[in-house]
PDB file of C-alpha atoms and ligand atoms in Angstrom:
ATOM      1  CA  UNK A 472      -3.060 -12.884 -13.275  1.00 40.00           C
ATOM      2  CA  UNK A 473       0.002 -14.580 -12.334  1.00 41.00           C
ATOM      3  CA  UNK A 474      -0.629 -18.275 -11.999  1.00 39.00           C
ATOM      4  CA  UNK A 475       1.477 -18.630  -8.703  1.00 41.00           C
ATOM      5  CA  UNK A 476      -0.067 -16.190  -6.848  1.00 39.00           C
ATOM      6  CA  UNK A 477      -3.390 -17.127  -7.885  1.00 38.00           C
ATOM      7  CA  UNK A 478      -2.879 -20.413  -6.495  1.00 36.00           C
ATOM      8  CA  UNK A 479      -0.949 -19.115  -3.345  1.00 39.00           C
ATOM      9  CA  UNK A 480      -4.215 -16.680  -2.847  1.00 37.00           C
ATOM     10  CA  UNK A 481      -6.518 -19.615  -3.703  1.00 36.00           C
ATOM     11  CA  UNK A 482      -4.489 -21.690  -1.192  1.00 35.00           C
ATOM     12  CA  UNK A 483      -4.977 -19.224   1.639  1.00 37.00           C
ATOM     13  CA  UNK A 484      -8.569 -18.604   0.897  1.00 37.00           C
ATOM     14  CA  UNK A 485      -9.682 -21.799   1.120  1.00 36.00           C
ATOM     15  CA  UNK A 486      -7.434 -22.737   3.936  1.00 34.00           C
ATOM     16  CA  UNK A 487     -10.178 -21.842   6.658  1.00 32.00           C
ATOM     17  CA  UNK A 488     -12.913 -24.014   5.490  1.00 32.00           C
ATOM     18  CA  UNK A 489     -10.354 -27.053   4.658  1.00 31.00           C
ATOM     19  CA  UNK A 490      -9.205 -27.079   8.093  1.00 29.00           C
ATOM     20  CA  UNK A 491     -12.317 -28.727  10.408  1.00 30.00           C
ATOM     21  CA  UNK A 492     -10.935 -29.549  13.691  1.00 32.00           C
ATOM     22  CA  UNK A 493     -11.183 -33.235  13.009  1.00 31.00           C
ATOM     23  CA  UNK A 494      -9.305 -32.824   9.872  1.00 32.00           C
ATOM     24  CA  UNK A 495      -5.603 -34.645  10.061  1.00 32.00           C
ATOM     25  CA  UNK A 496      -3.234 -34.062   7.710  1.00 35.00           C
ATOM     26  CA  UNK A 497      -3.849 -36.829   5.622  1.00 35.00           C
ATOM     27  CA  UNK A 498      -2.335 -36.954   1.829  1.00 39.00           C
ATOM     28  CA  UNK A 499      -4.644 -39.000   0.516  1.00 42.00           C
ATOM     29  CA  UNK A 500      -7.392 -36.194   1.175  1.00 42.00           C
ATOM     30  CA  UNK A 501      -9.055 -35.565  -2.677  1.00 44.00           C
ATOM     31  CA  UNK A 502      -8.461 -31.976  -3.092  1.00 43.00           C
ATOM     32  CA  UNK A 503     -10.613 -30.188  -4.788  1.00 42.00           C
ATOM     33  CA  UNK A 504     -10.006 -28.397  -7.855  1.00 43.00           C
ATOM     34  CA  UNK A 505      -8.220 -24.935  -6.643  1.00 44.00           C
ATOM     35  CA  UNK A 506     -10.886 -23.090  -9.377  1.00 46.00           C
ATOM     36  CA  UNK A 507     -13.546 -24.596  -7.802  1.00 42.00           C
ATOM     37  CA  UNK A 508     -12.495 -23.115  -4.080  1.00 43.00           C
ATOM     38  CA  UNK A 509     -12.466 -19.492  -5.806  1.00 43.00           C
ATOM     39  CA  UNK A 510     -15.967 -19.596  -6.745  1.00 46.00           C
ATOM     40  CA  UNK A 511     -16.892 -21.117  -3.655  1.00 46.00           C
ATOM     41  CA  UNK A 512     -15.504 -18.661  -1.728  1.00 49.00           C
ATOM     42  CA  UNK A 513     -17.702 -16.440  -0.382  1.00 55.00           C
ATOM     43  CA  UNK A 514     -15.929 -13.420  -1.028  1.00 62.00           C
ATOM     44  CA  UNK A 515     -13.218 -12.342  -3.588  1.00 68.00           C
ATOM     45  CA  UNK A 516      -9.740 -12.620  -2.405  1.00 81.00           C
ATOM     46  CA  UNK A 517      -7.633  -9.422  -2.471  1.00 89.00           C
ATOM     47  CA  UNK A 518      -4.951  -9.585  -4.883  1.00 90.00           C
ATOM     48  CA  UNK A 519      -1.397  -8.124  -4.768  1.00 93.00           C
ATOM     49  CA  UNK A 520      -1.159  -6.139  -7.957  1.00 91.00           C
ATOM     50  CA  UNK A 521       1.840  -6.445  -9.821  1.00 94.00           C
ATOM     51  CA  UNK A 522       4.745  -4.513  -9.245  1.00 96.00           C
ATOM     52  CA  UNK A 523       5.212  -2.679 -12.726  1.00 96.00           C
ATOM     53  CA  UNK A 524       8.473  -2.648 -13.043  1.00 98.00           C
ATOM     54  CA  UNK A 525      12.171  -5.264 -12.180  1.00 98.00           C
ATOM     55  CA  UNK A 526      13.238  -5.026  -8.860  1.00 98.00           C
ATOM     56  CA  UNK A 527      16.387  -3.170  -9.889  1.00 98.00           C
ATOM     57  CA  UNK A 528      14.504  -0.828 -11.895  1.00 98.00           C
ATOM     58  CA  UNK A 529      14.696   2.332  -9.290  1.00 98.00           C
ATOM     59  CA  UNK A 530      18.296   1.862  -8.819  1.00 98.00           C
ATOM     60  CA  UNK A 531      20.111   3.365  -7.902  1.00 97.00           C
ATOM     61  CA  UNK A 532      17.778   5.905  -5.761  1.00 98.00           C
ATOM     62  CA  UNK A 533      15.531   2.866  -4.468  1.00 98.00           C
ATOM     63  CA  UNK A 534      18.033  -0.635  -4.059  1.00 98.00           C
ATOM     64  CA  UNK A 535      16.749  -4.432  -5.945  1.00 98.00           C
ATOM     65  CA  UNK A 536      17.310  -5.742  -2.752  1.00 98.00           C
ATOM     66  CA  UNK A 537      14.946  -3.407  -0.402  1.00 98.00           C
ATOM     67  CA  UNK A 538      12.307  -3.878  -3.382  1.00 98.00           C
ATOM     68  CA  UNK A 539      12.469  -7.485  -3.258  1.00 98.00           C
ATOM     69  CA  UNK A 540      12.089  -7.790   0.024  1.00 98.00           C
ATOM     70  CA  UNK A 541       9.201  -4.888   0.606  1.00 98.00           C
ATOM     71  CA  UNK A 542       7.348  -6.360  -2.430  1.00 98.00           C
ATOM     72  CA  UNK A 543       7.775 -10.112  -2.030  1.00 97.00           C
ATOM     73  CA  UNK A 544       7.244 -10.710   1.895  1.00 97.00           C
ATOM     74  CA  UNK A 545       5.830  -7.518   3.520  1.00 98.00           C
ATOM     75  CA  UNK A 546       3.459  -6.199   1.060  1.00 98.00           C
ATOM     76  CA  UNK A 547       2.740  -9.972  -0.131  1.00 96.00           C
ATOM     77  CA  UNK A 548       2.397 -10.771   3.667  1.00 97.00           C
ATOM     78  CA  UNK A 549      -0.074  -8.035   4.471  1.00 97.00           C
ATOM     79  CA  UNK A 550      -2.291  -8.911   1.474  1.00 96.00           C
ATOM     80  CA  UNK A 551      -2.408 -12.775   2.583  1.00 95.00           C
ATOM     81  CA  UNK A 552      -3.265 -11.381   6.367  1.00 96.00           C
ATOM     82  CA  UNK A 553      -5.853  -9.076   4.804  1.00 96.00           C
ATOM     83  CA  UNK A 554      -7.328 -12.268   3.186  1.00 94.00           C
ATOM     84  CA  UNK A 555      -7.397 -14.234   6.239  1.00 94.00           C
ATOM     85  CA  UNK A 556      -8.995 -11.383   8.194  1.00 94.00           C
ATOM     86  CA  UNK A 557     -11.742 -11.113   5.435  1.00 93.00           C
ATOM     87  CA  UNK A 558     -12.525 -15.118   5.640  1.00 91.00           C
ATOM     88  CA  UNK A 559     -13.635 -14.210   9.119  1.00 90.00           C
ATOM     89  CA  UNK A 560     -15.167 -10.710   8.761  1.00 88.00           C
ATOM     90  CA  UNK A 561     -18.149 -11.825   7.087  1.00 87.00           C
ATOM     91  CA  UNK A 562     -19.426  -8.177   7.282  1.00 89.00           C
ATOM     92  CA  UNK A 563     -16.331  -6.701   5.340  1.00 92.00           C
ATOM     93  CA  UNK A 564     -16.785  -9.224   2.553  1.00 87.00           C
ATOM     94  CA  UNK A 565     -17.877  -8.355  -0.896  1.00 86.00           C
ATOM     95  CA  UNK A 566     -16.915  -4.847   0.301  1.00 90.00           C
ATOM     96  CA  UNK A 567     -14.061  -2.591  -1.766  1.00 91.00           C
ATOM     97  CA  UNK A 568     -11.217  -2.283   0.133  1.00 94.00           C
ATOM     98  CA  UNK A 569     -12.359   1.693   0.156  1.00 95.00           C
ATOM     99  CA  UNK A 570     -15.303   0.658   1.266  1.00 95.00           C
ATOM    100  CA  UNK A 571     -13.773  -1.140   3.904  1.00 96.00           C
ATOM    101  CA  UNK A 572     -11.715   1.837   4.859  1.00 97.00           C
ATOM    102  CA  UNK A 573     -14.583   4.128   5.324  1.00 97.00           C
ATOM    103  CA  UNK A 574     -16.726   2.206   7.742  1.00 97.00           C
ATOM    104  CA  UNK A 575     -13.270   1.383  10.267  1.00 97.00           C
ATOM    105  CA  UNK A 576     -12.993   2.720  13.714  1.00 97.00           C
ATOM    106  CA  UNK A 577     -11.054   2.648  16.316  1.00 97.00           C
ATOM    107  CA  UNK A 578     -12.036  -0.167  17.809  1.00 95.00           C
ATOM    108  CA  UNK A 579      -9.910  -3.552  19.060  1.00 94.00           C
ATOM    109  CA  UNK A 580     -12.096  -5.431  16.113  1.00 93.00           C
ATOM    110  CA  UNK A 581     -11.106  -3.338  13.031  1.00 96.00           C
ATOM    111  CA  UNK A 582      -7.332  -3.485  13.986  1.00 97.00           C
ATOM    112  CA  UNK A 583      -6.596  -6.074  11.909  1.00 97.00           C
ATOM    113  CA  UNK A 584      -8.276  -4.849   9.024  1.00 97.00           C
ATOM    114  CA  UNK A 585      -6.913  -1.801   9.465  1.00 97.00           C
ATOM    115  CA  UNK A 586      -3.192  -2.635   9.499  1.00 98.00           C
ATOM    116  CA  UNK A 587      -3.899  -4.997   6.720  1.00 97.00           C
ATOM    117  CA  UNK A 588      -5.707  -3.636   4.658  1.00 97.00           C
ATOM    118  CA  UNK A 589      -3.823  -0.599   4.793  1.00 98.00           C
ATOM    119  CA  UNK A 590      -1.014  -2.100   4.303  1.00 98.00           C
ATOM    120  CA  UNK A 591      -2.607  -3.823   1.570  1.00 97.00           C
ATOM    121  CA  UNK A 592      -3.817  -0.720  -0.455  1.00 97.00           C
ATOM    122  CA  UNK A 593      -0.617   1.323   0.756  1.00 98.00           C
ATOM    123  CA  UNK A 594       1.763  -0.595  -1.132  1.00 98.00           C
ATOM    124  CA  UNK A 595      -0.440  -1.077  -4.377  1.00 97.00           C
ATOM    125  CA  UNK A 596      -0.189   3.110  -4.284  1.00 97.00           C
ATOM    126  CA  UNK A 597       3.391   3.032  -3.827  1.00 98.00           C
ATOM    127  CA  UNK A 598       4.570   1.069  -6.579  1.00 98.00           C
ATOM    128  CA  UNK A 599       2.014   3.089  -8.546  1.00 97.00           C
ATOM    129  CA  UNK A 600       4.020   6.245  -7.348  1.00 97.00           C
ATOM    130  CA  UNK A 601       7.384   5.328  -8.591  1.00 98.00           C
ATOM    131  CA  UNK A 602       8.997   4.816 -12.100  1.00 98.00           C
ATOM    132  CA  UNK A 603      12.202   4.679 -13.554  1.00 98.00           C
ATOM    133  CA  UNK A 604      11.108   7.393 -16.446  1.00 93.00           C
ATOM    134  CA  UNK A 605       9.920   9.982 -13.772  1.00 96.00           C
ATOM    135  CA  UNK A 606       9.536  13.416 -15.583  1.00 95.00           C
ATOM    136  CA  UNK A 607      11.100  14.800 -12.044  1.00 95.00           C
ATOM    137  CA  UNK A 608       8.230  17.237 -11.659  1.00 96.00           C
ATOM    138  CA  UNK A 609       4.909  17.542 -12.197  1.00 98.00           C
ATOM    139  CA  UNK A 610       3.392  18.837 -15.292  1.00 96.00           C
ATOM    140  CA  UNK A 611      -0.199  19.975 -16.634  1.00 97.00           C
ATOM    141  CA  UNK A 612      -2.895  20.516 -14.172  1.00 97.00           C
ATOM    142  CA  UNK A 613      -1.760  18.798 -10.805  1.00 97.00           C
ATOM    143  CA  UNK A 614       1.238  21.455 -11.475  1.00 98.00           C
ATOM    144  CA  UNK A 615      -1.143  23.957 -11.196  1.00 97.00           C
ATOM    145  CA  UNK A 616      -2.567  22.811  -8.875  1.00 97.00           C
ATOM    146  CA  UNK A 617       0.402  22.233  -6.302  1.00 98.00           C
ATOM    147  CA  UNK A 618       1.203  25.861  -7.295  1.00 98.00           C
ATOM    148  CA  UNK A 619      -2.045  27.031  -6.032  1.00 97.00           C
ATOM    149  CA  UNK A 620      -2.371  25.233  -2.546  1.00 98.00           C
ATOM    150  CA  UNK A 621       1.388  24.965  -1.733  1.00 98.00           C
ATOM    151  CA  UNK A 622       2.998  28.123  -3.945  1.00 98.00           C
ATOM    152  CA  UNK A 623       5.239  26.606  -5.755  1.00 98.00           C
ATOM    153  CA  UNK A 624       6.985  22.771  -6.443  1.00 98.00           C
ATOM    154  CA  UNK A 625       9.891  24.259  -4.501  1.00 98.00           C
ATOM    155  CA  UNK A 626       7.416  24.668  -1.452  1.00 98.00           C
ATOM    156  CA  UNK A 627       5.406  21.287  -2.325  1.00 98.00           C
ATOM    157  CA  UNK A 628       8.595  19.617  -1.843  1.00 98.00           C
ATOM    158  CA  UNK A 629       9.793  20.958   1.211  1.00 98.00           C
ATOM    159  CA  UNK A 630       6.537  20.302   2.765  1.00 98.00           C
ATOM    160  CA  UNK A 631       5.967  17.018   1.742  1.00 98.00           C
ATOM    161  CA  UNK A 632       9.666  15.687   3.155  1.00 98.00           C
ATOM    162  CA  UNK A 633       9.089  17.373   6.238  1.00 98.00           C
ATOM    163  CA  UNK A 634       5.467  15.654   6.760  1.00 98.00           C
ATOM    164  CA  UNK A 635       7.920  12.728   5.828  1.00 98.00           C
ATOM    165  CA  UNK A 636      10.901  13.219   7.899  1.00 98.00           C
ATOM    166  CA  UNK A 637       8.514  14.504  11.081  1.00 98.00           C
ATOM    167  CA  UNK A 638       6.570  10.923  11.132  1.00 97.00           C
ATOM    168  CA  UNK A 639       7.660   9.791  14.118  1.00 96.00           C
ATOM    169  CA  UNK A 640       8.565   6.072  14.346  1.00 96.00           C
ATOM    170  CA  UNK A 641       6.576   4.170  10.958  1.00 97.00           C
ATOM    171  CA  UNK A 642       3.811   5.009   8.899  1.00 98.00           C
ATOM    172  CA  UNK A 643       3.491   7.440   5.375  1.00 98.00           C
ATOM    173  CA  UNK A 644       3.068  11.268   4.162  1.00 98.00           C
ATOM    174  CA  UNK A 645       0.973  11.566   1.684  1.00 98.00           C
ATOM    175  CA  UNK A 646      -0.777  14.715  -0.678  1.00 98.00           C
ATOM    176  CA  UNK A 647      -4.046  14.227  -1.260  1.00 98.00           C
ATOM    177  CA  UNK A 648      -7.547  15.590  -2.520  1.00 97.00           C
ATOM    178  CA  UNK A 649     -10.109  17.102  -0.284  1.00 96.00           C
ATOM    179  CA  UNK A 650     -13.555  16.739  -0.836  1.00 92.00           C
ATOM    180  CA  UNK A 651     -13.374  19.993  -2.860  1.00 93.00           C
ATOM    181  CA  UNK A 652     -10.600  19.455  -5.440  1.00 92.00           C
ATOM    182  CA  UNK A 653      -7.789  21.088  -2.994  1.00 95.00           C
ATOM    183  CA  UNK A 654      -4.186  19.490  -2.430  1.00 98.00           C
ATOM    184  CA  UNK A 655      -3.111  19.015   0.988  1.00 98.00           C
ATOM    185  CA  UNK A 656      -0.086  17.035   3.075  1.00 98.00           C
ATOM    186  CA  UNK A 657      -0.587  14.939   5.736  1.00 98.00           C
ATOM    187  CA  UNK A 658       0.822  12.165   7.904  1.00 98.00           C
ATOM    188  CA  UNK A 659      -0.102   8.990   9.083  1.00 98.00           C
ATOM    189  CA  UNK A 660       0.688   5.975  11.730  1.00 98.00           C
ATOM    190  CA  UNK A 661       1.393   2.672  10.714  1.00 98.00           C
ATOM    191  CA  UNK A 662      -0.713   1.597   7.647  1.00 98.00           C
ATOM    192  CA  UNK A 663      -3.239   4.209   8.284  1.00 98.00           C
ATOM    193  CA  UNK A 664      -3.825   6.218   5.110  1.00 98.00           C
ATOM    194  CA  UNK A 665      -6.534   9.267   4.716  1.00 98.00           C
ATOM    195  CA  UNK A 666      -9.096   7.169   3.252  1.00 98.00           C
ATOM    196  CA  UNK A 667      -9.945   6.050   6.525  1.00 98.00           C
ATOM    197  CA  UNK A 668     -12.492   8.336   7.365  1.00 97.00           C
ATOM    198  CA  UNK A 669     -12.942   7.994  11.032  1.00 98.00           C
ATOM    199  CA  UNK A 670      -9.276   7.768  11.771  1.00 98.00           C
ATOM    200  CA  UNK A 671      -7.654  10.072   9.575  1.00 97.00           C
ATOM    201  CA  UNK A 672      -6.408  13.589  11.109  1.00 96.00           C
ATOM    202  CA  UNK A 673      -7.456  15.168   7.438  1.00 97.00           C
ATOM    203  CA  UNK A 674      -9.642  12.436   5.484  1.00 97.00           C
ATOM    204  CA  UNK A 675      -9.032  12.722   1.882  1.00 97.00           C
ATOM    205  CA  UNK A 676      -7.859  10.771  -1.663  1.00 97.00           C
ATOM    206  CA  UNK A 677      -4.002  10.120  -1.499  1.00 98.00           C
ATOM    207  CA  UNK A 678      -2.906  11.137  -4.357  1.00 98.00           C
ATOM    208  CA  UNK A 679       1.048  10.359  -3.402  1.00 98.00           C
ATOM    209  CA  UNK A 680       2.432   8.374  -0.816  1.00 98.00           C
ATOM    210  CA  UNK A 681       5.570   7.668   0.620  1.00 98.00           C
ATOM    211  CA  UNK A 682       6.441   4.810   2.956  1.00 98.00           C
ATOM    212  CA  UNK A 683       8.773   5.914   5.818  1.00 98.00           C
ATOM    213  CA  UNK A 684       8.964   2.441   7.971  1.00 98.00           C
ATOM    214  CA  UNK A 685      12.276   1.740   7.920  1.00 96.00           C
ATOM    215  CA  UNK A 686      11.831  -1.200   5.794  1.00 97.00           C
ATOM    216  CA  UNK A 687      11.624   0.808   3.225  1.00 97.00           C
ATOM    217  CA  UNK A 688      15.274   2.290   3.688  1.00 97.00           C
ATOM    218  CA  UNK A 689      17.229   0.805   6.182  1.00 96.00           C
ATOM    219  CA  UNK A 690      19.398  -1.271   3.738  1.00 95.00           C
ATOM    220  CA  UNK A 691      20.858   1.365   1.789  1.00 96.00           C
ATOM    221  CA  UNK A 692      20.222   4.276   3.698  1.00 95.00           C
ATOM    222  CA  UNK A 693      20.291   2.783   7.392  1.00 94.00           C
ATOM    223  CA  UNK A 694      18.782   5.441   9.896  1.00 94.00           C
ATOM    224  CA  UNK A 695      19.310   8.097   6.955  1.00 96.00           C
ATOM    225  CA  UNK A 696      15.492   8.825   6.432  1.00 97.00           C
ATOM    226  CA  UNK A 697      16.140  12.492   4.616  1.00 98.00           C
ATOM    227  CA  UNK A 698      18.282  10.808   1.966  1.00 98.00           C
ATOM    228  CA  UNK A 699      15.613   7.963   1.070  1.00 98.00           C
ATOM    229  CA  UNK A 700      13.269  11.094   0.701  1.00 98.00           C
ATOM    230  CA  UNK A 701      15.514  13.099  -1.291  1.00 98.00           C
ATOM    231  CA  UNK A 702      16.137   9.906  -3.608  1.00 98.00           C
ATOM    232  CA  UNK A 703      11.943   8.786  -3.548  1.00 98.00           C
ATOM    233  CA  UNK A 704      12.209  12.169  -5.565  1.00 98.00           C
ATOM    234  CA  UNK A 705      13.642  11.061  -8.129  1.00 98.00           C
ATOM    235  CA  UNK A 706      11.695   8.531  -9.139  1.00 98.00           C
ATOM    236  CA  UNK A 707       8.200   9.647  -8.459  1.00 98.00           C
ATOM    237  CA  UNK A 708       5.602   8.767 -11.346  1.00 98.00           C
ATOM    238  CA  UNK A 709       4.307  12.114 -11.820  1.00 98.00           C
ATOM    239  CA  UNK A 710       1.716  10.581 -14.287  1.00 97.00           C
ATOM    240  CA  UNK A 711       0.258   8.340 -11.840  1.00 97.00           C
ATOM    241  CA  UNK A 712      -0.148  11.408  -9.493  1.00 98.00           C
ATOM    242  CA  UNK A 713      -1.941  13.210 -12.551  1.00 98.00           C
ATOM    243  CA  UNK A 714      -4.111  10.631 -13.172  1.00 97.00           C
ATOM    244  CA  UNK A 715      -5.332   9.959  -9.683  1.00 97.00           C
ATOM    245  CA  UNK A 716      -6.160  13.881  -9.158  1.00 97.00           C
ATOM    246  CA  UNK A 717      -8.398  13.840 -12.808  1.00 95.00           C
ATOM    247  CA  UNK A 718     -10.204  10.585 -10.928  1.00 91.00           C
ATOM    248  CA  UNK A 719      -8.870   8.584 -13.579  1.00 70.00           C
TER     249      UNK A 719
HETATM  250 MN1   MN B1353       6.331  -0.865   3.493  1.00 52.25          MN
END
């Protein structure tokens, strides 16, 4: 694990039972040893996972610049609000953050989990989804099996940019895997994804996901959301796809 953000996710962890209302600011506070506050936490924070590649790496279909900034504040940011949320939501802790997903509602107490967490797990899946060594099209059996729910890659495509292009306002389209091995597209709102059971239109295991708030394009494409798609393209990791559909 990266030693910063280890102790920037230690930091923030521990920051709720450090601060007692009578507590001043006071330097000359002993601070206790930042391994110790991990194991006396009682959950396990949620850790950004690294991004596996530079920053410049999808250039020049996805810009350094727009992955800097998406990576280092707002997927960092929602994992440190996801942490916070969990420090209070003693029922959530200890949970998997799939676990977590299952049991929200729609209910003014899950929304911060939701957005969070989403955003969260969202991100981790995008980063996933993206390489600069993309094969450019699927191969093996998620090939096959695009061809059988969708008819061809052709179709798959089309589909999957309109889901993309047709999300009004922010939020992700995504192909996933039903409960019964079939491929299907869907939208979502916000950070919502389709492993949230009780909210999802069609619940399911994203398989692929693109990220359509403009964050994700406005630098280099500005309100051009078709040509972000048409670029995300070209640099999908068709192996991480793969993988997730065998249950890797
Ligand atoms: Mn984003």
């Amino acid at each position: 694990m990266d030693k910063r953000r280890f102790l920037k996710i230690a930091g923030a962890a521990s920051a709720g039972t450090l601060l007692a209302p009578s507590l001043t600011f006071c330097t000359t506070e002993p601070k206790p040893k930042v391994e110790t506050e991990i194991e006396n936490t009682p959950f396990s924070p949620i850790i950004q996972a690294p991004l596996p590649y530079g920053y410049a790496a999808l250039e020049p279909f996805i810009d350094a610049e727009t992955m800097e900034i998406h990576y280092s504040k707002h997927h960092a940011g929602y994992t440190r609000k996801l942490n916070e949320a969990l420090e209070m939501e003693t029922a959530f802790q200890g949970k998997t953050v799939e676990g977590i997903f299952a049991e929200l509602r729609d209910e003014e107490g899950h929304v911060v989990l939701r957005n969070n967490g989403g955003g969260y797990y969202n991100h981790n899946l995008y980063w996933q989804c993206m390489t600069p060594g993309s094969s450019g099209a699927p191969n093996g059996e998620i090939a096959e099996a695009i061809n059988a729910a969708f008819g061809s890659y052709a179709n798959f495509k089309d589909q999957f940019s309109e889901a993309a292009k047709t999300r009004f306002g922010s939020g992700w389209a995504w192909l996933s895997k039903d409960k019964v091995g079939g491929l299907f597209i869907s939208s979502t709102p916000n950070q919502d994804n389709p492993l949230m059971s009780n909210l999802a239109e069609q619940p399911g295991m994203p398989l692929l996901g693109i990220d359509v708030w403009e964050h994700a394009y406005y630098l280099k494409h500005q309100n051009k959301r078709a040509d972000y798609i048409s670029a995300f393209f070209e640099v999908i990791n068709w192996e991480t796809v793969a993988a997730r559909f065998a249950g890797v």
